[in-house]
């Protein structure tokens, strides 16, 4: 249904608030977690506060996409927002880590709806020639949230109770919910449609099993005998995940209306944007996450300064994510992605050559270069996936695009984290250059470099050796990230000369 300019602005405001909510949540909680653990205890399950959120949000994305196509974007968006806000309240009321982890799981189930359906509503709301501009604006919101999150979280924890980081979601989420509820009017297709619930259960179970295996395999104890990647639980979960996924793929060829129509991936844009999104997310979330670790552990900056290391990257990303909206109406997707990936590849190559002599100025310049390449990537990939399908498949296409990125980031963090641990252990076993063989185990924990007191107590030759070992290991991580970027560049070439066009059914009323 057509909207007035005023009504469009109200809906966009609601969507932006929802995106801000979903984007800022993780960074705010990360800042607050040391204080939460101090009060609630449960350090041994610290990582599960983040892992459970990732598991539930990622696994629920494809289901929300299908349900949005069947029952309407508005209905599913409101359900997702209500679950997210309910989970936020329960997190704030938690009196133990078990309750907090369960509440974060509920939060994640709701979060799985917020981004994919927001982008789908945006695609319904605006014609193709305007979508690029708004995709870029939404990406800028994500960047802004990434910058504000640590600061907001730090202020709330310092001056209020830790529960306020969860209650903060209410004054943002409730207005977003009301704006969408009262402004968005839509009607679904008149034909009767069905949801493949058995396929949904099978697919969700498969994804949860695989993600759970990745989380368990990448935990710090991974080097111990009988644990980590070769442990029975991890191998069992991976095997179960693969079997369930094979069963799901077989069932999708038999049902009348599959949860994920496999024919979608016969379309060049859908297939190439999904593969590209997976690879670039693995590079970004898997390698860039270690930059603050590098500047704190190798170069030796303070923890507070390390927390703001990524600011140049995010600001540069915001610039190109805003500009790419205008470019999409004039250039093909591939024409925008190729220079973007070349800039990112150059940035990652420079990161892989950092040493203990690298200055913060050099790192800032490298991050700006990487960010300028990064900013246009996700808006282009999201727009490409949406423009490739008709209105009644847009929810599935958008959610699958988000899902591939989420899976890519999860696998990237796990695999590159394992690479970091392996390279660090290998460097230490070789004696760490100046570390006596009988003292290797004593200094085997890189955490020594991140603790100011422990770092100051280290003998200078030992400190330099640990810095070199840690630096060499992180160089391998950034080099692996560069390989992922190059592979993403190759995948993007498959897009051909497709550009932003209007499918015939785009004129259908939303």
Tab-separated table of C-alpha atoms in Angstrom:
chain	number	residue	atom	x	y	z
A	1	UNK	CA	0.000	0.000	0.000
A	2	UNK	CA	1.326	3.496	-0.853
A	3	UNK	CA	2.396	5.704	2.045
A	4	UNK	CA	2.660	9.450	2.420
A	5	UNK	CA	6.124	10.888	2.924
A	6	UNK	CA	5.279	11.579	6.586
A	7	UNK	CA	4.151	7.984	7.177
A	8	UNK	CA	7.262	6.668	5.456
A	9	UNK	CA	9.449	8.712	7.790
A	10	UNK	CA	7.610	7.377	10.839
A	11	UNK	CA	8.111	3.783	9.716
A	12	UNK	CA	11.787	4.391	8.890
A	13	UNK	CA	12.279	5.956	12.330
A	14	UNK	CA	10.819	2.834	13.944
A	15	UNK	CA	13.046	0.580	11.839
A	16	UNK	CA	16.153	2.618	12.670
A	17	UNK	CA	15.363	2.410	16.393
A	18	UNK	CA	14.980	-1.360	16.078
A	19	UNK	CA	18.276	-1.674	14.203
A	20	UNK	CA	19.992	0.517	16.782
A	21	UNK	CA	18.618	-1.753	19.483
A	22	UNK	CA	19.843	-4.960	17.830
A	23	UNK	CA	23.229	-3.457	16.939
A	24	UNK	CA	24.134	-1.855	20.250
A	25	UNK	CA	23.092	-4.797	22.446
A	26	UNK	CA	26.208	-6.931	22.068
A	27	UNK	CA	28.735	-4.139	22.620
A	28	UNK	CA	26.903	-2.777	25.662
A	29	UNK	CA	26.674	-6.217	27.270
A	30	UNK	CA	30.341	-6.950	26.530
A	31	UNK	CA	31.373	-3.881	28.510
A	32	UNK	CA	29.153	-4.820	31.430
A	33	UNK	CA	30.079	-8.508	31.687
A	34	UNK	CA	33.095	-8.162	34.049
A	35	UNK	CA	30.852	-6.371	36.557
A	36	UNK	CA	28.048	-8.908	36.075
A	37	UNK	CA	30.410	-11.823	36.704
A	38	UNK	CA	31.783	-10.086	39.781
A	39	UNK	CA	28.275	-9.893	41.274
A	40	UNK	CA	26.668	-13.115	39.993
A	41	UNK	CA	29.742	-15.338	39.793
A	42	UNK	CA	29.872	-18.090	37.189
A	43	UNK	CA	33.123	-17.177	35.437
A	44	UNK	CA	33.292	-20.714	34.022
A	45	UNK	CA	30.159	-20.068	31.922
A	46	UNK	CA	31.092	-16.479	31.005
A	47	UNK	CA	31.224	-17.164	27.261
A	48	UNK	CA	27.730	-18.683	27.245
A	49	UNK	CA	26.146	-15.299	27.864
A	50	UNK	CA	27.294	-14.409	24.344
A	51	UNK	CA	27.155	-17.862	22.763
A	52	UNK	CA	23.509	-18.563	23.593
A	53	UNK	CA	22.455	-15.224	22.107
A	54	UNK	CA	24.358	-16.012	18.928
A	55	UNK	CA	22.950	-19.540	18.736
A	56	UNK	CA	19.293	-18.570	19.092
A	57	UNK	CA	19.418	-15.440	16.946
A	58	UNK	CA	21.247	-17.134	14.059
A	59	UNK	CA	19.117	-20.282	14.079
A	60	UNK	CA	15.842	-18.327	14.101
A	61	UNK	CA	16.631	-15.989	11.173
A	62	UNK	CA	15.536	-18.244	8.269
A	63	UNK	CA	12.316	-19.206	10.062
A	64	UNK	CA	11.409	-15.560	10.635
A	65	UNK	CA	12.037	-14.854	6.960
A	66	UNK	CA	9.582	-17.528	5.864
A	67	UNK	CA	6.989	-16.579	8.479
A	68	UNK	CA	7.236	-12.938	7.408
A	69	UNK	CA	6.431	-13.926	3.835
A	70	UNK	CA	3.447	-16.024	4.975
A	71	UNK	CA	1.949	-14.055	7.878
A	72	UNK	CA	3.264	-10.572	7.167
A	73	UNK	CA	6.363	-8.543	8.043
A	74	UNK	CA	4.576	-6.454	10.644
A	75	UNK	CA	3.239	-9.409	12.629
A	76	UNK	CA	6.576	-11.201	12.822
A	77	UNK	CA	8.516	-8.012	13.550
A	78	UNK	CA	6.247	-7.249	16.503
A	79	UNK	CA	6.568	-10.818	17.823
A	80	UNK	CA	10.355	-10.626	17.546
A	81	UNK	CA	10.490	-7.258	19.286
A	82	UNK	CA	8.235	-8.440	22.124
A	83	UNK	CA	10.427	-11.507	22.689
A	84	UNK	CA	13.560	-9.354	22.642
A	85	UNK	CA	12.151	-6.887	25.168
A	86	UNK	CA	10.808	-9.678	27.398
A	87	UNK	CA	14.245	-11.294	27.347
A	88	UNK	CA	15.830	-7.947	28.227
A	89	UNK	CA	13.611	-7.538	31.292
A	90	UNK	CA	14.345	-11.101	32.402
A	91	UNK	CA	18.093	-10.458	31.974
A	92	UNK	CA	17.854	-7.411	34.231
A	93	UNK	CA	15.952	-9.406	36.853
A	94	UNK	CA	18.402	-12.339	36.817
A	95	UNK	CA	19.941	-13.287	40.149
A	96	UNK	CA	22.325	-15.947	38.822
A	97	UNK	CA	24.265	-16.796	35.685
A	98	UNK	CA	21.927	-19.660	34.748
A	99	UNK	CA	18.940	-17.344	34.690
A	100	UNK	CA	20.915	-14.749	32.742
A	101	UNK	CA	21.953	-17.303	30.116
A	102	UNK	CA	18.361	-18.541	29.661
A	103	UNK	CA	17.131	-14.941	29.396
A	104	UNK	CA	19.795	-14.134	26.821
A	105	UNK	CA	18.549	-17.111	24.805
A	106	UNK	CA	15.048	-15.597	24.774
A	107	UNK	CA	16.560	-12.263	23.770
A	108	UNK	CA	18.366	-13.959	20.887
A	109	UNK	CA	15.191	-15.623	19.606
A	110	UNK	CA	13.637	-12.167	19.337
A	111	UNK	CA	16.776	-10.601	17.856
A	112	UNK	CA	16.643	-13.083	14.964
A	113	UNK	CA	13.668	-11.119	13.604
A	114	UNK	CA	14.844	-7.546	14.014
A	115	UNK	CA	17.467	-7.040	11.293
A	116	UNK	CA	16.203	-9.347	8.507
A	117	UNK	CA	12.598	-8.176	8.722
A	118	UNK	CA	13.634	-4.517	9.057
A	119	UNK	CA	15.533	-4.755	5.770
A	120	UNK	CA	12.593	-6.593	4.192
A	121	UNK	CA	10.130	-3.882	5.255
A	122	UNK	CA	12.489	-1.259	3.881
A	123	UNK	CA	12.570	-3.076	0.527
A	124	UNK	CA	8.749	-3.184	0.515
A	125	UNK	CA	8.540	0.488	1.413
A	126	UNK	CA	10.794	2.026	-1.221
A	127	UNK	CA	11.280	1.500	-4.955
A	128	UNK	CA	14.585	-0.047	-6.088
A	129	UNK	CA	16.197	3.267	-7.021
A	130	UNK	CA	15.840	4.466	-3.403
A	131	UNK	CA	16.751	1.250	-1.576
A	132	UNK	CA	20.497	1.650	-1.911
A	133	UNK	CA	20.421	4.966	-0.068
A	134	UNK	CA	18.494	3.508	2.848
A	135	UNK	CA	20.586	0.326	2.992
A	136	UNK	CA	23.643	2.552	3.336
A	137	UNK	CA	21.932	4.612	6.035
A	138	UNK	CA	20.976	1.491	7.977
A	139	UNK	CA	24.579	0.263	7.793
A	140	UNK	CA	25.717	3.632	9.150
A	141	UNK	CA	23.359	3.096	12.108
A	142	UNK	CA	25.034	-0.248	12.778
A	143	UNK	CA	28.440	1.453	12.683
A	144	UNK	CA	27.301	4.203	15.042
A	145	UNK	CA	25.961	1.619	17.463
A	146	UNK	CA	29.285	-0.211	17.419
A	147	UNK	CA	31.029	3.011	18.406
A	148	UNK	CA	28.548	4.111	21.065
A	149	UNK	CA	28.045	0.706	22.687
A	150	UNK	CA	31.253	0.479	24.748
A	151	UNK	CA	30.920	4.071	25.955
A	152	UNK	CA	27.265	3.752	26.906
A	153	UNK	CA	27.871	0.416	28.606
A	154	UNK	CA	30.796	1.799	30.574
A	155	UNK	CA	28.824	4.818	31.792
A	156	UNK	CA	25.802	2.745	32.829
A	157	UNK	CA	27.905	0.214	34.732
A	158	UNK	CA	29.941	2.912	36.450
A	159	UNK	CA	27.061	5.133	37.587
A	160	UNK	CA	24.106	2.725	37.838
A	161	UNK	CA	23.446	-0.985	38.408
A	162	UNK	CA	24.548	-3.472	35.730
A	163	UNK	CA	20.918	-4.394	35.034
A	164	UNK	CA	20.442	-0.966	33.406
A	165	UNK	CA	22.331	-2.174	30.317
A	166	UNK	CA	19.360	-4.488	29.670
A	167	UNK	CA	16.631	-2.065	30.767
A	168	UNK	CA	18.118	0.448	28.309
A	169	UNK	CA	16.463	-1.620	25.579
A	170	UNK	CA	12.982	-0.633	26.782
A	171	UNK	CA	13.042	3.130	26.001
A	172	UNK	CA	14.461	2.284	22.557
A	173	UNK	CA	12.440	-0.825	21.741
A	174	UNK	CA	8.981	0.272	22.945
A	175	UNK	CA	8.853	3.388	20.705
A	176	UNK	CA	10.135	1.284	17.782
A	177	UNK	CA	7.405	-1.275	18.443
A	178	UNK	CA	4.647	1.349	18.651
A	179	UNK	CA	5.779	3.211	15.536
A	180	UNK	CA	5.724	0.036	13.450
A	181	UNK	CA	2.499	-1.275	15.017
A	182	UNK	CA	0.470	1.862	14.291
A	183	UNK	CA	2.105	3.095	11.079
A	184	UNK	CA	2.821	0.020	8.981
A	185	UNK	CA	-0.190	-1.281	7.086
A	186	UNK	CA	0.202	-4.381	4.962
A	187	UNK	CA	-1.671	-7.271	3.556
A	188	UNK	CA	-0.281	-10.684	2.704
A	189	UNK	CA	-1.009	-12.538	-0.504
A	190	UNK	CA	-4.566	-13.807	-0.971
A	191	UNK	CA	-3.456	-17.362	-1.741
A	192	UNK	CA	-3.277	-19.820	1.137
A	193	UNK	CA	0.312	-20.636	2.110
A	194	UNK	CA	1.838	-23.129	4.494
A	195	UNK	CA	4.890	-23.279	6.710
A	196	UNK	CA	7.140	-26.313	6.538
A	197	UNK	CA	7.299	-26.807	10.301
A	198	UNK	CA	9.063	-30.168	10.143
A	199	UNK	CA	11.699	-28.639	7.910
A	200	UNK	CA	11.978	-25.680	10.290
A	201	UNK	CA	12.598	-27.987	13.261
A	202	UNK	CA	15.141	-30.068	11.331
A	203	UNK	CA	16.999	-27.044	9.980
A	204	UNK	CA	17.057	-25.226	13.320
A	205	UNK	CA	18.318	-28.362	15.090
A	206	UNK	CA	21.069	-28.785	12.494
A	207	UNK	CA	22.255	-25.185	12.821
A	208	UNK	CA	22.167	-25.244	16.630
A	209	UNK	CA	24.202	-28.493	16.648
A	210	UNK	CA	26.846	-27.083	14.314
A	211	UNK	CA	27.083	-23.736	16.103
A	212	UNK	CA	27.237	-25.436	19.485
A	213	UNK	CA	30.111	-27.589	18.231
A	214	UNK	CA	31.929	-24.483	17.020
A	215	UNK	CA	31.451	-22.762	20.370
A	216	UNK	CA	32.650	-25.781	22.369
A	217	UNK	CA	35.575	-26.475	20.048
A	218	UNK	CA	36.773	-22.896	20.216
A	219	UNK	CA	36.673	-22.546	23.985
A	220	UNK	CA	39.974	-21.850	25.812
A	221	UNK	CA	40.366	-25.450	27.012
A	222	UNK	CA	40.624	-26.636	23.433
A	223	UNK	CA	44.212	-27.695	23.767
A	224	UNK	CA	43.537	-30.164	26.568
A	225	UNK	CA	43.382	-33.885	25.920
A	226	UNK	CA	39.885	-35.155	25.307
A	227	UNK	CA	38.501	-31.658	24.771
A	228	UNK	CA	38.334	-29.059	22.026
A	229	UNK	CA	37.875	-29.917	18.338
A	230	UNK	CA	38.605	-33.635	18.740
A	231	UNK	CA	36.408	-34.161	21.796
A	232	UNK	CA	33.494	-36.584	21.639
A	233	UNK	CA	30.820	-33.875	22.207
A	234	UNK	CA	32.168	-31.674	19.393
A	235	UNK	CA	32.507	-34.559	16.924
A	236	UNK	CA	29.069	-35.858	17.914
A	237	UNK	CA	27.434	-32.452	17.482
A	238	UNK	CA	29.092	-31.860	14.112
A	239	UNK	CA	28.032	-35.302	12.903
A	240	UNK	CA	24.463	-34.760	14.084
A	241	UNK	CA	24.395	-31.338	12.457
A	242	UNK	CA	25.578	-32.688	9.104
A	243	UNK	CA	23.069	-35.563	9.172
A	244	UNK	CA	20.184	-33.252	10.074
A	245	UNK	CA	21.210	-30.813	7.379
A	246	UNK	CA	21.265	-33.598	4.776
A	247	UNK	CA	17.808	-34.714	5.970
A	248	UNK	CA	16.567	-31.128	5.702
A	249	UNK	CA	17.885	-30.716	2.160
A	250	UNK	CA	16.214	-33.978	1.100
A	251	UNK	CA	12.891	-32.948	2.673
A	252	UNK	CA	12.988	-29.535	0.989
A	253	UNK	CA	12.850	-31.285	-2.399
A	254	UNK	CA	9.661	-33.127	-1.373
A	255	UNK	CA	7.426	-30.546	0.309
A	256	UNK	CA	5.058	-28.280	-1.567
A	257	UNK	CA	6.255	-25.033	0.009
A	258	UNK	CA	9.746	-25.476	1.511
A	259	UNK	CA	11.147	-23.373	4.330
A	260	UNK	CA	14.116	-22.442	2.134
A	261	UNK	CA	13.333	-22.898	-1.567
A	262	UNK	CA	16.545	-24.443	-2.901
A	263	UNK	CA	15.714	-23.035	-6.323
A	264	UNK	CA	16.668	-19.644	-4.902
A	265	UNK	CA	20.312	-20.625	-5.062
A	266	UNK	CA	20.064	-21.289	-8.785
A	267	UNK	CA	19.811	-17.542	-9.162
A	268	UNK	CA	23.254	-16.095	-9.697
A	269	UNK	CA	22.705	-13.072	-7.427
A	270	UNK	CA	21.369	-15.116	-4.514
A	271	UNK	CA	24.113	-17.741	-4.700
A	272	UNK	CA	26.993	-15.328	-5.219
A	273	UNK	CA	25.840	-12.817	-2.590
A	274	UNK	CA	25.355	-15.636	-0.047
A	275	UNK	CA	28.835	-17.079	-0.635
A	276	UNK	CA	30.393	-13.629	-0.689
A	277	UNK	CA	28.637	-12.627	2.533
A	278	UNK	CA	29.745	-15.824	4.255
A	279	UNK	CA	33.404	-15.342	3.299
A	280	UNK	CA	33.635	-11.640	4.051
A	281	UNK	CA	31.944	-12.097	7.433
A	282	UNK	CA	34.448	-14.816	8.309
A	283	UNK	CA	37.238	-12.350	7.541
A	284	UNK	CA	35.700	-9.370	9.287
A	285	UNK	CA	34.422	-10.923	12.482
A	286	UNK	CA	37.112	-13.588	12.641
A	287	UNK	CA	40.154	-11.380	12.128
A	288	UNK	CA	39.163	-7.805	12.953
A	289	UNK	CA	38.025	-8.939	16.405
A	290	UNK	CA	41.699	-9.537	17.225
A	291	UNK	CA	42.938	-6.019	16.436
A	292	UNK	CA	42.279	-4.680	19.974
A	293	UNK	CA	43.999	-7.815	21.280
A	294	UNK	CA	47.014	-7.029	19.117
A	295	UNK	CA	47.453	-3.418	20.178
A	296	UNK	CA	47.046	-4.296	23.849
A	297	UNK	CA	49.057	-7.519	23.953
A	298	UNK	CA	51.815	-6.774	21.434
A	299	UNK	CA	52.135	-2.997	21.317
A	300	UNK	CA	51.178	-2.547	24.966
A	301	UNK	CA	48.510	0.168	24.958
A	302	UNK	CA	46.081	0.441	27.865
A	303	UNK	CA	42.841	-1.585	27.866
A	304	UNK	CA	40.759	1.605	27.560
A	305	UNK	CA	42.743	2.757	24.527
A	306	UNK	CA	42.548	-0.720	22.975
A	307	UNK	CA	38.763	-0.551	23.209
A	308	UNK	CA	38.702	2.430	20.852
A	309	UNK	CA	41.197	1.027	18.356
A	310	UNK	CA	38.435	0.109	15.912
A	311	UNK	CA	36.966	3.633	15.854
A	312	UNK	CA	38.856	4.679	12.666
A	313	UNK	CA	37.673	1.486	10.972
A	314	UNK	CA	34.048	2.124	11.900
A	315	UNK	CA	34.096	5.814	10.924
A	316	UNK	CA	35.661	5.039	7.534
A	317	UNK	CA	33.084	2.273	7.059
A	318	UNK	CA	30.243	4.691	7.822
A	319	UNK	CA	31.443	7.035	5.076
A	320	UNK	CA	31.419	4.449	2.297
A	321	UNK	CA	28.254	2.718	3.527
A	322	UNK	CA	26.452	6.046	3.128
A	323	UNK	CA	27.982	6.814	-0.265
A	324	UNK	CA	27.320	3.383	-1.736
A	325	UNK	CA	23.570	4.043	-1.698
A	326	UNK	CA	24.021	6.632	-4.426
A	327	UNK	CA	26.453	4.443	-6.337
A	328	UNK	CA	24.028	1.502	-6.488
A	329	UNK	CA	21.627	3.478	-8.649
A	330	UNK	CA	24.410	4.081	-11.191
A	331	UNK	CA	26.786	1.101	-11.087
A	332	UNK	CA	26.498	-2.676	-11.076
A	333	UNK	CA	26.913	-4.507	-7.773
A	334	UNK	CA	30.175	-6.033	-8.961
A	335	UNK	CA	31.589	-2.634	-9.910
A	336	UNK	CA	31.165	-1.484	-6.315
A	337	UNK	CA	32.333	-4.704	-4.657
A	338	UNK	CA	35.575	-5.194	-6.600
A	339	UNK	CA	37.296	-1.959	-5.450
A	340	UNK	CA	35.851	-2.481	-1.967
A	341	UNK	CA	37.397	-5.934	-1.660
A	342	UNK	CA	40.700	-4.720	-3.113
A	343	UNK	CA	40.892	-2.048	-0.402
A	344	UNK	CA	40.022	-4.613	2.264
A	345	UNK	CA	42.583	-7.096	0.930
A	346	UNK	CA	45.262	-4.403	1.001
A	347	UNK	CA	44.273	-3.530	4.564
A	348	UNK	CA	44.387	-7.141	5.728
A	349	UNK	CA	47.767	-7.685	4.065
A	350	UNK	CA	49.127	-4.685	5.952
A	351	UNK	CA	47.642	-6.046	9.186
A	352	UNK	CA	49.371	-9.371	8.568
A	353	UNK	CA	52.726	-7.570	8.403
A	354	UNK	CA	52.419	-5.751	11.719
A	355	UNK	CA	55.248	-6.281	14.199
A	356	UNK	CA	56.104	-5.080	17.695
A	357	UNK	CA	57.681	-2.015	16.026
A	358	UNK	CA	54.418	-1.041	14.318
A	359	UNK	CA	53.147	2.335	15.540
A	360	UNK	CA	49.576	3.258	16.373
A	361	UNK	CA	49.645	5.803	13.526
A	362	UNK	CA	50.386	3.023	11.051
A	363	UNK	CA	47.589	0.898	12.509
A	364	UNK	CA	45.094	3.770	12.264
A	365	UNK	CA	45.972	4.350	8.592
A	366	UNK	CA	45.606	0.625	7.884
A	367	UNK	CA	42.217	0.500	9.629
A	368	UNK	CA	40.952	3.512	7.683
A	369	UNK	CA	41.947	1.788	4.443
A	370	UNK	CA	40.197	-1.415	5.530
A	371	UNK	CA	37.088	0.458	6.685
A	372	UNK	CA	36.743	2.356	3.399
A	373	UNK	CA	36.576	-0.995	1.652
A	374	UNK	CA	34.306	-2.611	4.232
A	375	UNK	CA	31.541	-0.005	4.342
A	376	UNK	CA	29.906	-0.699	0.987
A	377	UNK	CA	29.985	-4.496	1.146
A	378	UNK	CA	26.962	-5.430	3.252
A	379	UNK	CA	24.557	-2.801	1.844
A	380	UNK	CA	25.360	-4.022	-1.670
A	381	UNK	CA	25.019	-7.719	-0.791
A	382	UNK	CA	21.712	-7.165	1.027
A	383	UNK	CA	20.255	-5.091	-1.798
A	384	UNK	CA	21.387	-7.627	-4.396
A	385	UNK	CA	19.653	-10.495	-2.581
A	386	UNK	CA	16.401	-8.534	-2.244
A	387	UNK	CA	16.322	-7.334	-5.839
A	388	UNK	CA	16.743	-10.868	-7.179
A	389	UNK	CA	13.340	-12.121	-5.995
A	390	UNK	CA	9.691	-11.190	-6.117
A	391	UNK	CA	7.758	-9.655	-3.257
A	392	UNK	CA	6.448	-12.912	-1.802
A	393	UNK	CA	9.985	-14.369	-1.495
A	394	UNK	CA	11.731	-11.244	-0.229
A	395	UNK	CA	11.568	-12.208	3.444
A	396	UNK	CA	13.262	-15.566	2.807
A	397	UNK	CA	15.936	-13.998	0.592
A	398	UNK	CA	16.738	-11.250	3.108
A	399	UNK	CA	16.864	-13.571	6.103
A	400	UNK	CA	19.092	-16.046	4.230
A	401	UNK	CA	21.457	-13.233	3.341
A	402	UNK	CA	21.694	-12.241	7.022
A	403	UNK	CA	21.946	-15.884	8.035
A	404	UNK	CA	24.933	-16.578	5.752
A	405	UNK	CA	26.763	-13.595	7.200
A	406	UNK	CA	26.043	-14.667	10.755
A	407	UNK	CA	27.209	-18.226	10.098
A	408	UNK	CA	30.323	-16.920	8.357
A	409	UNK	CA	31.185	-14.687	11.301
A	410	UNK	CA	30.637	-17.510	13.793
A	411	UNK	CA	32.816	-19.957	11.875
A	412	UNK	CA	35.433	-17.265	11.295
A	413	UNK	CA	35.738	-16.463	14.992
A	414	UNK	CA	35.973	-20.153	15.912
A	415	UNK	CA	38.406	-21.253	13.200
A	416	UNK	CA	40.688	-18.231	13.383
A	417	UNK	CA	40.613	-18.417	17.171
A	418	UNK	CA	41.798	-22.018	16.912
A	419	UNK	CA	44.524	-20.899	14.482
A	420	UNK	CA	45.663	-18.248	16.967
A	421	UNK	CA	45.835	-20.804	19.789
A	422	UNK	CA	47.714	-23.318	17.641
A	423	UNK	CA	50.266	-20.797	16.376
A	424	UNK	CA	50.804	-19.425	19.883
A	425	UNK	CA	51.339	-22.914	21.295
A	426	UNK	CA	53.701	-23.769	18.441
A	427	UNK	CA	55.742	-20.618	19.025
A	428	UNK	CA	56.037	-21.351	22.731
A	429	UNK	CA	57.055	-24.976	22.131
A	430	UNK	CA	59.898	-23.732	19.969
A	431	UNK	CA	61.240	-22.003	23.034
A	432	UNK	CA	59.773	-18.587	22.411
A	433	UNK	CA	63.267	-17.568	21.271
A	434	UNK	CA	64.440	-16.290	24.657
A	435	UNK	CA	62.198	-18.405	26.908
A	436	UNK	CA	64.093	-21.285	28.557
A	437	UNK	CA	62.551	-24.666	27.742
A	438	UNK	CA	61.828	-25.404	31.394
A	439	UNK	CA	59.853	-22.148	31.728
A	440	UNK	CA	57.661	-22.460	28.636
A	441	UNK	CA	54.635	-23.779	30.552
A	442	UNK	CA	54.983	-20.985	33.094
A	443	UNK	CA	54.537	-18.379	30.365
A	444	UNK	CA	52.213	-20.333	28.086
A	445	UNK	CA	49.210	-18.103	28.771
A	446	UNK	CA	49.071	-14.997	26.503
A	447	UNK	CA	46.785	-13.449	29.134
A	448	UNK	CA	50.021	-12.331	30.813
A	449	UNK	CA	50.412	-9.714	28.078
A	450	UNK	CA	46.918	-8.334	28.736
A	451	UNK	CA	47.309	-7.976	32.502
A	452	UNK	CA	49.185	-4.760	33.253
A	453	UNK	CA	50.511	-6.035	36.594
A	454	UNK	CA	51.673	-9.403	35.246
A	455	UNK	CA	53.186	-7.726	32.190
A	456	UNK	CA	55.200	-5.308	34.322
A	457	UNK	CA	56.556	-8.206	36.411
A	458	UNK	CA	57.931	-10.102	33.406
A	459	UNK	CA	61.691	-9.985	32.742
A	460	UNK	CA	62.358	-7.892	29.634
A	461	UNK	CA	63.727	-10.798	27.483
A	462	UNK	CA	60.692	-12.936	28.384
A	463	UNK	CA	58.315	-10.062	27.618
A	464	UNK	CA	59.883	-9.481	24.204
A	465	UNK	CA	59.757	-13.183	23.391
A	466	UNK	CA	56.069	-13.425	24.322
A	467	UNK	CA	55.336	-10.347	22.216
A	468	UNK	CA	57.081	-11.943	19.240
A	469	UNK	CA	55.234	-15.243	19.669
A	470	UNK	CA	51.880	-13.479	20.025
A	471	UNK	CA	52.653	-11.171	17.093
A	472	UNK	CA	53.577	-14.086	14.811
A	473	UNK	CA	50.367	-15.906	15.757
A	474	UNK	CA	48.194	-12.856	15.094
A	475	UNK	CA	49.935	-12.266	11.765
A	476	UNK	CA	48.733	-15.723	10.706
A	477	UNK	CA	45.166	-14.788	11.726
A	478	UNK	CA	45.212	-11.599	9.654
A	479	UNK	CA	46.773	-13.460	6.704
A	480	UNK	CA	43.948	-16.000	6.862
A	481	UNK	CA	41.499	-13.088	6.909
A	482	UNK	CA	43.152	-11.709	3.769
A	483	UNK	CA	42.656	-15.084	2.053
A	484	UNK	CA	38.938	-14.950	2.923
A	485	UNK	CA	38.699	-11.447	1.423
A	486	UNK	CA	40.347	-12.604	-1.819
A	487	UNK	CA	37.953	-15.568	-2.008
A	488	UNK	CA	35.031	-13.182	-1.425
A	489	UNK	CA	36.333	-11.037	-4.282
A	490	UNK	CA	36.387	-14.101	-6.537
A	491	UNK	CA	32.822	-15.020	-5.503
A	492	UNK	CA	31.602	-11.475	-6.212
A	493	UNK	CA	32.795	-11.732	-9.821
A	494	UNK	CA	30.031	-14.309	-10.366
A	495	UNK	CA	27.433	-11.573	-9.958
A	496	UNK	CA	28.013	-10.460	-13.525
A	497	UNK	CA	26.689	-7.056	-14.495
A	498	UNK	CA	23.506	-7.206	-12.422
A	499	UNK	CA	22.426	-3.918	-10.949
A	500	UNK	CA	19.515	-2.501	-8.978
A	501	UNK	CA	16.357	-3.123	-11.021
A	502	UNK	CA	12.705	-3.456	-10.198
A	503	UNK	CA	11.189	-6.960	-10.411
A	504	UNK	CA	7.755	-7.098	-11.979
A	505	UNK	CA	6.062	-7.875	-8.665
A	506	UNK	CA	7.782	-5.028	-6.895
A	507	UNK	CA	4.752	-2.976	-7.698
A	508	UNK	CA	2.656	-5.257	-5.605
A	509	UNK	CA	1.227	-3.646	-2.526
A	510	UNK	CA	3.071	-4.395	0.687
